[in-house]
Amino acid sequence: MGRAGAGGDATGERSGGALPPADGGGSRGRVEGMLLGLAAGDAAGWPAARHRAARMPEWTRRLTRELDTFAEQNETTTLPVPIALNQPPEPLRLGPSDDAEWAAFTAEAVLASRGALLSDLTRDRRVRAAVDLAWMSLAAEISSAAARAPEVESAVIPLRARISVRAGLGNLATGLRPPATGHDNPHFFDDAACGRACVLAVVHPGDPAAAADLAEYDARYTQDGDGVHGARAMAAAVALALAGGPTEDCVAAALEQLPPGSEIARNAEHAVALARAARAAGGRGPGRAFGLIPLLEHQIIDHVYSYGIAAADTVPVALALVLAGDGAVAEAVPAAACLSRVADSAPALAGALSGALGGARSLPASWRAACRTLAGCALPRLAGLDLVELAGRLTAAEPAVAGREGLGIHGTDA
């Protein structure tokens, strides 16, 4: 099946130790909150268990598919879930999956940009060069695997990824470059770049426009159209949140990045209007984001396409729920996870923004403990990566962050 519309733009270390006290204030606390919030949202969505099941033997997943077929053919309402049977069940326990791992992939590129080989460039250009190197390195793996396979799409490589990412890597492997790799892509419209964009906001805290531009540079490897617009919006919102901006301003910064007349702009404006109306009618207090779920389900979310990962759906949902929940991760993430059609990524996007707004301490300790370590279900080499330590490394040599009173004043690249 194909989704209506076409892209019109051409434009370290591993640790399993005890959880340290969360750094709730300051820039590290917000970066840590962003990463853990994204991971918690990723874990909260029902698809995470299926992603994590990739670490189980193949026969367990085949049996689950057979049980699903049995339920369909026999009209039973008892539906199967990922199973372990006589295998260790650890991969199926609550934890982050693909969204968090691809966010960490981007974070590693940011860290690599500090290397001596790129020291003569501005910070933004160093990151762009490192992003390019990261994508080209993966594409080289695709090329090597393709030499042993009848076609690129069937190449066996040590990673799992969205359709847009696999297509983008395949395009790179055949010699294409951005923006063609994202434009000539069957899933140009999906939100795969949006989680990566949240991480890239760390490079430009307090500067939504610069963060959006950097996010677009990365997004063009795998997306076009609304897929790029969504990445720009999330980067802008998170960049402002990392500098202490209020929730309403962060959402407004995201909306400014969406071209008038685009599907994602129409949906986002409508979804945010619903959230603002809920705030005006209900005052403050828990449950407002939860009350927004039926409205978003019926008025925003697409029920026609076969995948629930369109940026035009997930980004508006995330912005609306964060706004309705006054930026509280404990309000936005559970509400997003209730929207089953977009539960593969909307909770992660809502968690990234609300985590940046509230800092690491805004997440319950139980969730921080469960979601700090990556499983390697999408990028096996990242198994065991500690997101708390990753946040510390990302903020070890970051640029100065504008204070809340001076969010409109930005310095030059470091």
CSV table of C-alpha atoms in Angstrom, one decimal:
chain,number,residue,atom,x,y,z
A,1,MET,CA,0.0,0.0,0.0
A,2,GLY,CA,1.1,3.6,-0.6
A,3,ARG,CA,0.3,6.7,1.4
A,4,ALA,CA,-1.2,9.5,-0.6
A,5,GLY,CA,1.0,12.5,-1.4
A,6,ALA,CA,4.6,12.8,-2.7
A,7,GLY,CA,7.7,14.6,-1.5
A,8,GLY,CA,7.8,18.0,-3.0
A,9,ASP,CA,11.0,19.4,-1.4
A,10,ALA,CA,14.4,19.2,-3.0
A,11,THR,CA,15.8,21.3,-0.6
A,12,GLY,CA,31.4,4.6,24.9
A,13,GLU,CA,31.1,3.3,27.3
A,14,ARG,CA,28.8,0.5,28.5
A,15,SER,CA,27.5,0.3,32.0
A,16,GLY,CA,25.0,-1.8,33.9
A,17,GLY,CA,25.7,-0.3,37.2
A,18,ALA,CA,23.3,1.2,39.8
A,19,LEU,CA,21.2,4.2,38.7
A,20,PRO,CA,22.9,7.4,40.0
A,21,PRO,CA,20.9,10.3,41.3
A,22,ALA,CA,19.2,12.1,38.3
A,23,ASP,CA,20.6,15.5,37.4
A,24,GLY,CA,17.3,17.3,37.3
A,25,GLY,CA,18.4,20.8,36.7
A,26,GLY,CA,20.9,22.3,34.3
A,27,SER,CA,21.8,21.3,30.8
A,28,ARG,CA,22.9,17.7,31.6
A,29,GLY,CA,19.7,17.1,33.4
A,30,ARG,CA,17.7,18.2,30.4
A,31,VAL,CA,19.8,16.2,27.9
A,32,GLU,CA,19.5,13.2,30.2
A,33,GLY,CA,15.7,13.8,30.5
A,34,MET,CA,15.4,14.0,26.7
A,35,LEU,CA,17.3,10.7,26.1
A,36,LEU,CA,15.5,8.8,28.9
A,37,GLY,CA,12.2,10.4,28.0
A,38,LEU,CA,12.6,9.2,24.4
A,39,ALA,CA,13.6,5.7,25.6
A,40,ALA,CA,10.7,5.5,28.1
A,41,GLY,CA,8.2,6.5,25.4
A,42,ASP,CA,9.8,4.0,23.1
A,43,ALA,CA,9.4,1.3,25.7
A,44,ALA,CA,5.9,2.3,26.6
A,45,GLY,CA,4.5,1.7,23.1
A,46,TRP,CA,3.2,-1.8,22.4
A,47,PRO,CA,5.5,-2.3,19.3
A,48,ALA,CA,8.6,-2.2,21.5
A,49,ALA,CA,8.0,-5.8,22.6
A,50,ARG,CA,7.9,-6.9,19.0
A,51,HIS,CA,11.1,-5.0,18.2
A,52,ARG,CA,12.8,-6.4,21.2
A,53,ALA,CA,11.7,-9.9,20.2
A,54,ALA,CA,14.2,-9.7,17.4
A,55,ARG,CA,16.7,-10.8,20.0
A,56,MET,CA,14.8,-14.0,20.5
A,57,PRO,CA,15.3,-17.1,18.3
A,58,GLU,CA,13.5,-16.8,15.0
A,59,TRP,CA,11.2,-19.8,15.8
A,60,THR,CA,9.6,-17.9,18.6
A,61,ARG,CA,8.5,-15.1,16.3
A,62,ARG,CA,7.3,-17.7,13.7
A,63,LEU,CA,5.2,-19.3,16.4
A,64,THR,CA,3.7,-16.0,17.3
A,65,ARG,CA,2.7,-15.4,13.7
A,66,GLU,CA,1.2,-18.9,13.5
A,67,LEU,CA,-0.9,-18.2,16.6
A,68,ASP,CA,-2.1,-15.0,15.1
A,69,THR,CA,-3.1,-16.9,11.9
A,70,PHE,CA,-4.9,-19.4,14.1
A,71,ALA,CA,-6.8,-16.6,15.9
A,72,GLU,CA,-7.9,-15.1,12.6
A,73,GLN,CA,-8.9,-18.4,11.0
A,74,ASN,CA,-10.8,-19.6,14.1
A,75,GLU,CA,-12.3,-16.3,15.0
A,76,THR,CA,-10.9,-16.3,18.5
A,77,THR,CA,-10.4,-13.1,20.5
A,78,THR,CA,-7.4,-14.4,22.4
A,79,LEU,CA,-4.5,-12.7,20.7
A,80,PRO,CA,-0.9,-13.8,20.9
A,81,VAL,CA,1.9,-11.7,22.3
A,82,PRO,CA,5.7,-12.1,21.9
A,83,ILE,CA,6.8,-15.3,23.7
A,84,ALA,CA,9.9,-16.8,25.2
A,85,LEU,CA,8.7,-20.4,26.1
A,86,ASN,CA,11.8,-22.2,27.1
A,87,GLN,CA,14.1,-19.3,26.3
A,88,PRO,CA,15.4,-16.6,28.7
A,89,PRO,CA,12.7,-13.9,28.7
A,90,GLU,CA,15.0,-10.9,29.2
A,91,PRO,CA,14.6,-9.4,25.7
A,92,LEU,CA,10.8,-9.2,26.2
A,93,ARG,CA,11.0,-7.2,29.4
A,94,LEU,CA,10.1,-3.5,29.5
A,95,GLY,CA,12.8,-1.5,27.8
A,96,PRO,CA,13.7,0.8,24.8
A,97,SER,CA,13.9,-0.5,21.3
A,98,ASP,CA,14.5,0.9,17.8
A,99,ASP,CA,13.8,4.6,18.4
A,100,ALA,CA,16.2,4.9,21.3
A,101,GLU,CA,18.9,3.0,19.4
A,102,TRP,CA,18.7,5.1,16.3
A,103,ALA,CA,18.8,8.2,18.5
A,104,ALA,CA,22.0,6.9,20.1
A,105,PHE,CA,23.4,6.3,16.6
A,106,THR,CA,23.0,10.1,16.0
A,107,ALA,CA,24.4,10.9,19.5
A,108,GLU,CA,27.5,8.9,18.6
A,109,ALA,CA,27.9,11.0,15.5
A,110,VAL,CA,27.7,14.2,17.6
A,111,LEU,CA,30.4,12.8,19.9
A,112,ALA,CA,32.6,11.8,16.9
A,113,SER,CA,32.4,15.4,15.6
A,114,ARG,CA,34.7,16.4,18.4
A,115,GLY,CA,37.6,14.5,16.9
A,116,ALA,CA,40.9,16.1,15.9
A,117,LEU,CA,40.3,15.5,12.2
A,118,LEU,CA,37.4,18.0,12.2
A,119,SER,CA,38.8,20.5,14.6
A,120,ASP,CA,39.3,23.3,12.0
A,121,LEU,CA,35.5,23.5,11.3
A,122,THR,CA,32.7,25.2,13.2
A,123,ARG,CA,30.7,23.1,15.6
A,124,ASP,CA,27.7,22.8,13.2
A,125,ARG,CA,29.9,21.9,10.3
A,126,ARG,CA,31.8,19.3,12.4
A,127,VAL,CA,28.5,17.6,13.3
A,128,ARG,CA,27.4,17.6,9.7
A,129,ALA,CA,30.6,16.0,8.6
A,130,ALA,CA,30.3,13.4,11.3
A,131,VAL,CA,26.7,12.7,10.4
A,132,ASP,CA,27.7,12.2,6.8
A,133,LEU,CA,30.5,9.8,7.8
A,134,ALA,CA,28.1,7.8,10.0
A,135,TRP,CA,25.6,7.3,7.2
A,136,MET,CA,28.3,6.5,4.6
A,137,SER,CA,29.9,4.0,6.9
A,138,LEU,CA,26.5,2.2,7.2
A,139,ALA,CA,26.1,2.4,3.5
A,140,ALA,CA,29.5,0.8,3.0
A,141,GLU,CA,28.2,-2.2,5.1
A,142,ILE,CA,25.2,-2.3,2.8
A,143,SER,CA,27.4,-2.3,-0.3
A,144,SER,CA,29.5,-5.1,1.1
A,145,ALA,CA,26.5,-7.2,2.0
A,146,ALA,CA,24.9,-6.4,-1.4
A,147,ALA,CA,27.8,-8.0,-3.1
A,148,ARG,CA,26.8,-11.3,-1.5
A,149,ALA,CA,23.0,-10.9,-2.2
A,150,PRO,CA,20.9,-10.9,-5.3
A,151,GLU,CA,19.6,-7.4,-4.6
A,152,VAL,CA,20.2,-4.6,-2.1
A,153,GLU,CA,16.9,-5.0,-0.4
A,154,SER,CA,17.6,-8.6,0.5
A,155,ALA,CA,21.1,-8.0,1.8
A,156,VAL,CA,21.7,-9.4,5.2
A,157,ILE,CA,23.2,-6.7,7.4
A,158,PRO,CA,23.6,-6.4,11.2
A,159,LEU,CA,20.9,-3.9,11.7
A,160,ARG,CA,17.1,-3.4,11.8
A,161,ALA,CA,15.6,-0.2,10.5
A,162,ARG,CA,12.5,1.6,9.2
A,163,ILE,CA,11.6,1.3,5.5
A,164,SER,CA,12.8,4.8,4.9
A,165,VAL,CA,16.2,4.2,6.6
A,166,ARG,CA,16.8,0.9,4.7
A,167,ALA,CA,15.8,2.6,1.4
A,168,GLY,CA,18.0,5.6,2.2
A,169,LEU,CA,21.0,3.4,3.0
A,170,GLY,CA,20.3,1.4,-0.2
A,171,ASN,CA,20.3,4.6,-2.2
A,172,LEU,CA,23.6,5.7,-0.6
A,173,ALA,CA,25.1,2.3,-1.4
A,174,THR,CA,24.2,2.7,-5.1
A,175,GLY,CA,25.9,6.1,-5.2
A,176,LEU,CA,23.0,8.5,-4.6
A,177,ARG,CA,23.4,11.4,-2.3
A,178,PRO,CA,21.0,13.6,-0.3
A,179,PRO,CA,18.5,14.9,-1.0
A,180,ALA,CA,17.9,12.2,-3.6
A,181,THR,CA,18.4,9.4,-1.0
A,182,GLY,CA,15.4,10.8,0.9
A,183,HIS,CA,13.3,12.0,-2.0
A,184,ASP,CA,13.6,8.7,-4.0
A,185,ASN,CA,12.3,6.8,-1.1
A,186,PRO,CA,9.0,4.9,-0.6
A,187,HIS,CA,8.7,6.1,3.0
A,188,PHE,CA,10.0,9.7,2.6
A,189,PHE,CA,7.0,10.8,4.8
A,190,ASP,CA,7.7,8.8,7.9
A,191,ASP,CA,9.1,10.0,11.2
A,192,ALA,CA,12.3,8.1,11.3
A,193,ALA,CA,14.4,11.3,11.4
A,194,CYS,CA,12.3,12.9,14.2
A,195,GLY,CA,13.9,11.0,17.0
A,196,ARG,CA,17.3,11.7,15.5
A,197,ALA,CA,16.4,15.4,15.4
A,198,CYS,CA,15.7,15.5,19.1
A,199,VAL,CA,19.3,14.4,19.7
A,200,LEU,CA,20.7,16.9,17.2
A,201,ALA,CA,19.0,19.7,19.2
A,202,VAL,CA,21.8,19.2,21.8
A,203,VAL,CA,24.2,20.9,19.3
A,204,HIS,CA,22.1,24.2,19.3
A,205,PRO,CA,20.4,24.5,22.7
A,206,GLY,CA,18.3,27.7,22.8
A,207,ASP,CA,18.5,28.2,19.0
A,208,PRO,CA,15.5,26.5,17.3
A,209,ALA,CA,16.3,27.7,13.8
A,210,ALA,CA,19.9,26.4,13.9
A,211,ALA,CA,18.7,23.1,15.4
A,212,ALA,CA,16.1,22.7,12.7
A,213,ASP,CA,18.6,23.4,9.9
A,214,LEU,CA,20.9,20.7,11.4
A,215,ALA,CA,18.1,18.3,11.7
A,216,GLU,CA,17.1,18.8,8.1
A,217,TYR,CA,20.7,18.1,7.0
A,218,ASP,CA,20.4,14.7,8.7
A,219,ALA,CA,16.8,14.0,7.7
A,220,ARG,CA,17.6,14.4,4.0
A,221,TYR,CA,19.5,11.1,4.1
A,222,THR,CA,16.2,9.2,4.6
A,223,GLN,CA,13.3,11.6,4.2
A,224,ASP,CA,11.6,14.3,2.2
A,225,GLY,CA,8.4,16.4,2.5
A,226,ASP,CA,6.7,15.9,5.9
A,227,GLY,CA,9.4,13.6,7.0
A,228,VAL,CA,11.8,16.5,6.9
A,229,HIS,CA,9.4,19.1,8.2
A,230,GLY,CA,8.6,16.9,11.2
A,231,ALA,CA,12.3,16.5,12.0
A,232,ARG,CA,12.7,20.3,11.8
A,233,ALA,CA,9.8,20.8,14.2
A,234,MET,CA,11.0,18.4,16.8
A,235,ALA,CA,14.5,19.8,16.7
A,236,ALA,CA,13.2,23.3,17.2
A,237,ALA,CA,11.0,22.4,20.1
A,238,VAL,CA,13.6,20.3,21.9
A,239,ALA,CA,16.3,23.0,21.4
A,240,LEU,CA,14.2,25.5,23.1
A,241,ALA,CA,13.3,23.0,25.9
A,242,LEU,CA,17.0,22.3,26.5
A,243,ALA,CA,17.5,26.0,27.2
A,244,GLY,CA,14.6,26.1,29.7
A,245,GLY,CA,11.9,27.5,27.4
A,246,PRO,CA,8.3,27.1,28.6
A,247,THR,CA,6.1,24.4,27.0
A,248,GLU,CA,3.9,26.7,25.0
A,249,ASP,CA,6.9,28.4,23.5
A,250,CYS,CA,8.5,25.1,22.6
A,251,VAL,CA,5.3,24.0,20.8
A,252,ALA,CA,5.1,27.3,19.0
A,253,ALA,CA,8.7,26.9,17.8
A,254,ALA,CA,7.8,23.6,16.4
A,255,LEU,CA,4.8,25.0,14.5
A,256,GLU,CA,7.0,27.7,13.0
A,257,GLN,CA,9.0,25.1,11.2
A,258,LEU,CA,6.0,23.6,9.4
A,259,PRO,CA,5.2,25.0,5.9
A,260,PRO,CA,1.7,26.4,5.6
A,261,GLY,CA,-0.6,24.1,3.6
A,262,SER,CA,1.4,20.9,4.3
A,263,GLU,CA,-0.4,18.0,5.7
A,264,ILE,CA,1.8,18.0,8.9
A,265,ALA,CA,1.1,21.7,9.4
A,266,ARG,CA,-2.7,21.3,9.1
A,267,ASN,CA,-2.7,18.4,11.5
A,268,ALA,CA,-0.3,20.1,14.0
A,269,GLU,CA,-2.3,23.3,14.1
A,270,HIS,CA,-5.5,21.4,14.6
A,271,ALA,CA,-4.0,19.1,17.3
A,272,VAL,CA,-2.4,22.0,19.2
A,273,ALA,CA,-5.7,23.9,19.0
A,274,LEU,CA,-7.4,20.9,20.6
A,275,ALA,CA,-4.8,20.9,23.4
A,276,ARG,CA,-5.1,24.6,23.9
A,277,ALA,CA,-8.9,24.3,24.2
A,278,ALA,CA,-8.5,21.5,26.7
A,279,ARG,CA,-6.2,23.7,28.8
A,280,ALA,CA,-8.6,26.6,28.6
A,281,ALA,CA,-11.6,24.4,29.6
A,282,GLY,CA,-10.1,22.2,32.2
A,283,GLY,CA,-7.6,24.3,34.2
A,284,ARG,CA,-4.5,22.5,35.6
A,285,GLY,CA,-4.3,19.0,36.9
A,286,PRO,CA,-3.7,15.5,35.8
A,287,GLY,CA,-5.7,13.7,33.2
A,288,ARG,CA,-6.0,16.4,30.6
A,289,ALA,CA,-3.7,14.7,28.1
A,290,PHE,CA,-5.7,11.5,28.6
A,291,GLY,CA,-8.9,13.3,27.9
A,292,LEU,CA,-7.4,14.4,24.5
A,293,ILE,CA,-7.0,10.9,23.3
A,294,PRO,CA,-10.4,10.3,21.6
A,295,LEU,CA,-10.2,13.7,19.9
A,296,LEU,CA,-6.7,13.0,18.4
A,297,GLU,CA,-7.8,9.4,17.5
A,298,HIS,CA,-10.8,10.6,15.6
A,299,GLN,CA,-9.6,13.9,14.2
A,300,ILE,CA,-5.9,13.6,13.5
A,301,ILE,CA,-4.8,10.0,13.1
A,302,ASP,CA,-5.0,8.3,9.7
A,303,HIS,CA,-6.8,4.9,9.7
A,304,VAL,CA,-6.2,4.0,6.1
A,305,TYR,CA,-2.5,3.4,5.6
A,306,SER,CA,-0.8,0.2,6.7
A,307,TYR,CA,1.8,1.7,8.9
A,308,GLY,CA,1.3,4.2,11.7
A,309,ILE,CA,4.6,6.1,11.4
A,310,ALA,CA,3.7,9.1,9.3
A,311,ALA,CA,5.3,12.3,10.6
A,312,ALA,CA,2.1,14.1,9.7
A,313,ASP,CA,0.4,12.1,12.4
A,314,THR,CA,3.0,11.4,15.1
A,315,VAL,CA,4.5,14.8,15.4
A,316,PRO,CA,1.2,16.6,15.9
A,317,VAL,CA,0.1,14.0,18.4
A,318,ALA,CA,3.3,14.4,20.4
A,319,LEU,CA,3.1,18.2,20.4
A,320,ALA,CA,-0.5,18.2,21.5
A,321,LEU,CA,-0.1,15.8,24.3
A,322,VAL,CA,3.0,17.5,25.7
A,323,LEU,CA,1.1,20.8,25.6
A,324,ALA,CA,-2.1,19.3,27.2
A,325,GLY,CA,0.0,17.7,29.9
A,326,ASP,CA,1.9,21.0,30.7
A,327,GLY,CA,5.1,19.4,29.6
A,328,ALA,CA,4.9,16.6,32.2
A,329,VAL,CA,6.4,13.3,30.9
A,330,ALA,CA,4.2,11.3,33.2
A,331,GLU,CA,1.2,12.8,31.4
A,332,ALA,CA,2.3,12.9,27.8
A,333,VAL,CA,3.9,9.5,27.4
A,334,PRO,CA,1.1,7.3,28.8
A,335,ALA,CA,-1.4,9.2,26.8
A,336,ALA,CA,0.6,8.8,23.6
A,337,ALA,CA,1.0,5.1,24.3
A,338,CYS,CA,-2.8,4.7,24.4
A,339,LEU,CA,-3.0,5.8,20.7
A,340,SER,CA,-2.3,2.3,19.4
A,341,ARG,CA,-1.9,3.3,15.7
A,342,VAL,CA,0.9,5.7,16.4
A,343,ALA,CA,2.4,3.9,19.4
A,344,ASP,CA,5.6,2.9,17.6
A,345,SER,CA,7.0,6.5,17.8
A,346,ALA,CA,4.6,9.1,19.1
A,347,PRO,CA,5.3,8.2,22.7
A,348,ALA,CA,9.0,8.4,22.1
A,349,LEU,CA,8.7,11.9,20.5
A,350,ALA,CA,6.4,13.0,23.4
A,351,GLY,CA,8.9,11.6,25.9
A,352,ALA,CA,11.9,13.4,24.3
A,353,LEU,CA,10.2,16.8,24.4
A,354,SER,CA,8.7,16.4,27.8
A,355,GLY,CA,11.9,14.9,29.2
A,356,ALA,CA,13.8,17.9,27.9
A,357,LEU,CA,11.3,20.2,29.5
A,358,GLY,CA,11.3,18.5,32.9
A,359,GLY,CA,14.8,17.1,33.1
A,360,ALA,CA,15.8,13.6,34.2
A,361,ARG,CA,14.1,13.9,37.6
A,362,SER,CA,10.7,14.3,35.9
A,363,LEU,CA,10.9,10.5,35.1
A,364,PRO,CA,10.1,8.1,37.9
A,365,ALA,CA,13.2,6.3,39.1
A,366,SER,CA,11.7,2.9,38.0
A,367,TRP,CA,11.4,4.1,34.4
A,368,ARG,CA,14.9,5.6,34.5
A,369,ALA,CA,16.3,2.2,35.7
A,370,ALA,CA,14.3,0.2,33.1
A,371,CYS,CA,15.1,2.4,30.1
A,372,ARG,CA,18.7,3.6,30.6
A,373,THR,CA,20.4,0.6,28.8
A,374,LEU,CA,20.0,-0.3,25.2
A,375,ALA,CA,19.2,-3.9,24.1
A,376,GLY,CA,20.7,-3.8,20.7
A,377,CYS,CA,17.6,-5.1,19.0
A,378,ALA,CA,18.0,-2.7,16.0
A,379,LEU,CA,21.7,-1.9,16.1
A,380,PRO,CA,23.4,-4.9,17.8
A,381,ARG,CA,26.7,-3.0,18.4
A,382,LEU,CA,24.9,-0.6,20.7
A,383,ALA,CA,23.8,-3.4,23.1
A,384,GLY,CA,24.6,-2.3,26.7
A,385,LEU,CA,25.0,1.4,25.9
A,386,ASP,CA,24.1,3.5,28.9
A,387,LEU,CA,21.9,6.5,28.1
A,388,VAL,CA,22.8,8.2,31.4
A,389,GLU,CA,26.5,8.1,30.6
A,390,LEU,CA,25.7,9.1,27.0
A,391,ALA,CA,24.0,12.2,28.2
A,392,GLY,CA,27.1,13.1,30.3
A,393,ARG,CA,29.3,12.7,27.3
A,394,LEU,CA,27.1,14.8,25.1
A,395,THR,CA,27.2,17.7,27.6
A,396,ALA,CA,30.8,17.4,28.6
A,397,ALA,CA,31.9,20.0,26.0
A,398,GLU,CA,28.6,21.6,24.9
A,399,PRO,CA,28.2,25.3,23.9
A,400,ALA,CA,26.8,27.8,26.4
A,401,VAL,CA,23.1,27.7,26.8
A,402,ALA,CA,21.1,30.9,26.7
A,403,GLY,CA,19.2,31.5,29.9
A,404,ARG,CA,15.4,31.6,30.0
A,405,GLU,CA,15.5,35.4,29.8
A,406,GLY,CA,17.8,35.5,26.8
A,407,LEU,CA,16.5,32.7,24.6
A,408,GLY,CA,16.6,34.9,21.6
A,409,ILE,CA,20.3,35.7,21.9
A,410,HIS,CA,22.8,33.1,20.5
A,411,GLY,CA,26.5,33.0,20.3
A,412,THR,CA,28.7,31.8,17.5
A,413,ASP,CA,29.6,28.2,16.8
A,414,ALA,CA,32.0,26.7,19.3
